[in-house]
Every structure is written in structure tokens, then in C-alpha cells.
Amino acid sequence: MRDWQDAWWNALYSDGGFFTRGERPSGHFRTAPLVGPELAEALLCLLDRVDHGLGRPSTVDFTDVGAGGGELAEAVARLAPSALARRLRVTAVELGPGREAPGVRWTRELPGEVVGLLVGHEWLDAVPCPVVTVHNGRWHRLLVDEAGTEHLGPEAGPAELAWLRQWWPGGTRAEVGSTRDAAWAAAVGRVRGAALAVDYGHLAGARPEHGTLTGYRAGRQVTPVPDGSCDLTAHVAVDACAAALDLPTALLGQAEALRALGVRATAPPSGLAATDPAAWLAATAAAGRARELLDPAGLGGFHWLLHSTEGTPAPELVRA
């Protein structure tokens, strides 16, 4: 029997854990980098604005934290325009085995300094945190065994209670996001430029009544069982992460952010099908991919949390 936070960490990141043994997230759930090149192109647009704010340094970083299978980092390296590519250093940070990807260096630890753009795409939702529930009017930490059976644990400590009072005062079950706040603040503290977290999340006033901890295996949502057989994830209290740093900040939905970075779901004119069928097919496919990325009921429901540590203030980075 373990505390949920410890069991979660062990299931994902210990020797033989879900991610450390090399499971690729793409094998278990659909994520935006798998849709097509549009997300990478939008992030290259954002990186260009960051690069401009930094004065076009001799080396500019794109650092992907929690890189999974490396699809996003690989796409950024492949699609970077030549003027940027000559200066671009793409780093994938992942605890699992590195992949062979042209132009991408793999590491298990964050670089000491990132000069450019750091991105945590669906990273924070996989940072384990305490899981608590209300019992007789008091918050208690939950324990769990390897079969996923939960048991009431000790009362939540002062740090958890303080976080809950500030960020999650209602409900009957919650994930205490202080570990995510700390992880994000530590990552952003290494950045000169900008840092972006993209994740499913929630805001004060709309916290889920019963928390969001769940599992994914082979494309299906499953009961969260900390035995290493499935991904374990919980939505992020993104406003708490935002408040962990005293920096210029933009907090917006993915659809709004991507539109500001040039992503459009505009169907091509019907006449193009007759004059250039190949171009019409390509444009139609691109519009379909954009619709998926912008759909507020799906991937468009992601939150984007952007901090600027130097140069252009964060809200300006996502304005055309």
C-alpha cells in the first residue's frame, strides 16, 4: 500500500515503469503533434517571435520537456526554415529511451539554460501529485495498492491544506497541484526567452467535483491502476502554475492561441478541385487537421500557459 503520489511516480518513472521502459504516448492516446505539421509550424512562429525578442542569438533553443516519442521535437527540427535551422538547437527531455531523430538531441535532464523557447506539451499532467479526499469534513491523502484499490490515508499536511484553501476549496476529491507548480517554476527558471505549457486543465471556479485522475492504455481511457500497465494522468490547475512565477503571463485556450499563430481551418475554394486537384486535396486535408486542433471539445480544449522571461511580454508573443 502506497500513497497515491508515490505509487503514481513508481508506476510511470521507476525502472521498468510505463515511460522508462519506452512506452510511447502515441500508442495510448491521440495528441496534437500526431495530427500533422500544424502545431510544429505554429510553435516555430512563436519561436521566431521569441528569437526576435532575444536579438537573434547565435544559438536558439527549442526544448521539449516530456518529449514522449519525440514527434514534436522532430517536426520542429524538420520544418524550421533554413535561416533559423542554422542556429537552432532542438532538445528532447524524456526519462524513457531516446529516439533516433535527425536534428534532435535527447537527454534525461533539463539543460542548465534554455535560450529560446521551452515547451511542456502534456508534461505537467503526468507529474505525480498528492490525491486527496474529504472524510468527515477533513481532507485526507489517499493510499492505493497495485490493483488500484484505494484506502483512506492520513490527514493532509499543512502544505497540502494551504494549497487546497487557495486553489481548490470545494469538491470532495482533488489532486494537489503543488508538485506541478514547483516543477513548472523550476523549468521556467532555466529559460531566457519564453516557456509554454500546453495541457488539459481547469481554472478556479470550475474545478471538477471529484478530481480527474485517470489512466490510458492502447487508445482507451481505463481505471487508474499504478502497476505500470497504463499511463496515469490528471488535469492541471493551470492558474496555480501561472501564479507560481512572477513573470509576464498569457493564459488562453489552444484555439485562440493557434489562430493567433496562423492556424486556420478554412476550406479551399471548390473551384480549385477542377483546376488543381492535388492542391485542393492537400488544402482540404490541412483544413481538417486544423479543425481537429481548434475543436474546443477535443484538442482545442487545451490550455496554453505562456511565460516570458526576457524580451517581448508573453501576451505579445501570441498576437499577430
GROMACS .gro file of N, CA and C in nm, residues 268 272-273 276-289:
model
   51
  268PRO      N    1  -1.059   2.510  -4.886
  268PRO     CA    2  -1.018   2.575  -5.011
  268PRO      C    3  -1.139   2.601  -5.100
  272LEU      N    4  -1.098   2.506  -5.700
  272LEU     CA    5  -0.961   2.456  -5.704
  272LEU      C    6  -0.958   2.307  -5.736
  273ALA      N    7  -1.065   2.235  -5.701
  273ALA     CA    8  -1.070   2.091  -5.729
  273ALA      C    9  -1.061   2.063  -5.878
  276ASP      N   10  -0.675   2.237  -5.993
  276ASP     CA   11  -0.555   2.176  -5.934
  276ASP      C   12  -0.600   2.077  -5.827
  277PRO      N   13  -0.641   1.956  -5.868
  277PRO     CA   14  -0.695   1.859  -5.771
  277PRO      C   15  -0.599   1.825  -5.658
  278ALA      N   16  -0.469   1.816  -5.687
  278ALA     CA   17  -0.373   1.781  -5.582
  278ALA      C   18  -0.368   1.891  -5.477
  279ALA      N   19  -0.366   2.017  -5.522
  279ALA     CA   20  -0.364   2.129  -5.426
  279ALA      C   21  -0.492   2.133  -5.345
  280TRP      N   22  -0.605   2.103  -5.411
  280TRP     CA   23  -0.733   2.103  -5.339
  280TRP      C   24  -0.733   1.994  -5.231
  281LEU      N   25  -0.684   1.876  -5.265
  281LEU     CA   26  -0.680   1.768  -5.166
  281LEU      C   27  -0.589   1.805  -5.049
  282ALA      N   28  -0.472   1.863  -5.079
  282ALA     CA   29  -0.379   1.900  -4.973
  282ALA      C   30  -0.439   2.007  -4.882
  283ALA      N   31  -0.505   2.107  -4.943
  283ALA     CA   32  -0.564   2.215  -4.863
  283ALA      C   33  -0.682   2.165  -4.782
  284THR      N   34  -0.759   2.073  -4.838
  284THR     CA   35  -0.872   2.017  -4.764
  284THR      C   36  -0.824   1.936  -4.645
  285ALA      N   37  -0.718   1.857  -4.666
  285ALA     CA   38  -0.661   1.779  -4.555
  285ALA      C   39  -0.607   1.871  -4.447
  286ALA      N   40  -0.539   1.979  -4.487
  286ALA     CA   41  -0.484   2.074  -4.389
  286ALA      C   42  -0.595   2.139  -4.309
  287ALA      N   43  -0.705   2.175  -4.375
  287ALA     CA   44  -0.818   2.236  -4.305
  287ALA      C   45  -0.878   2.138  -4.204
  288GLY      N   46  -0.885   2.011  -4.241
  288GLY     CA   47  -0.937   1.910  -4.149
  288GLY      C   48  -0.848   1.894  -4.027
  289ARG      N   49  -0.717   1.895  -4.048
  289ARG     CA   50  -0.625   1.884  -3.935
  289ARG      C   51  -0.638   2.007  -3.844
   0.00000   0.00000   0.00000
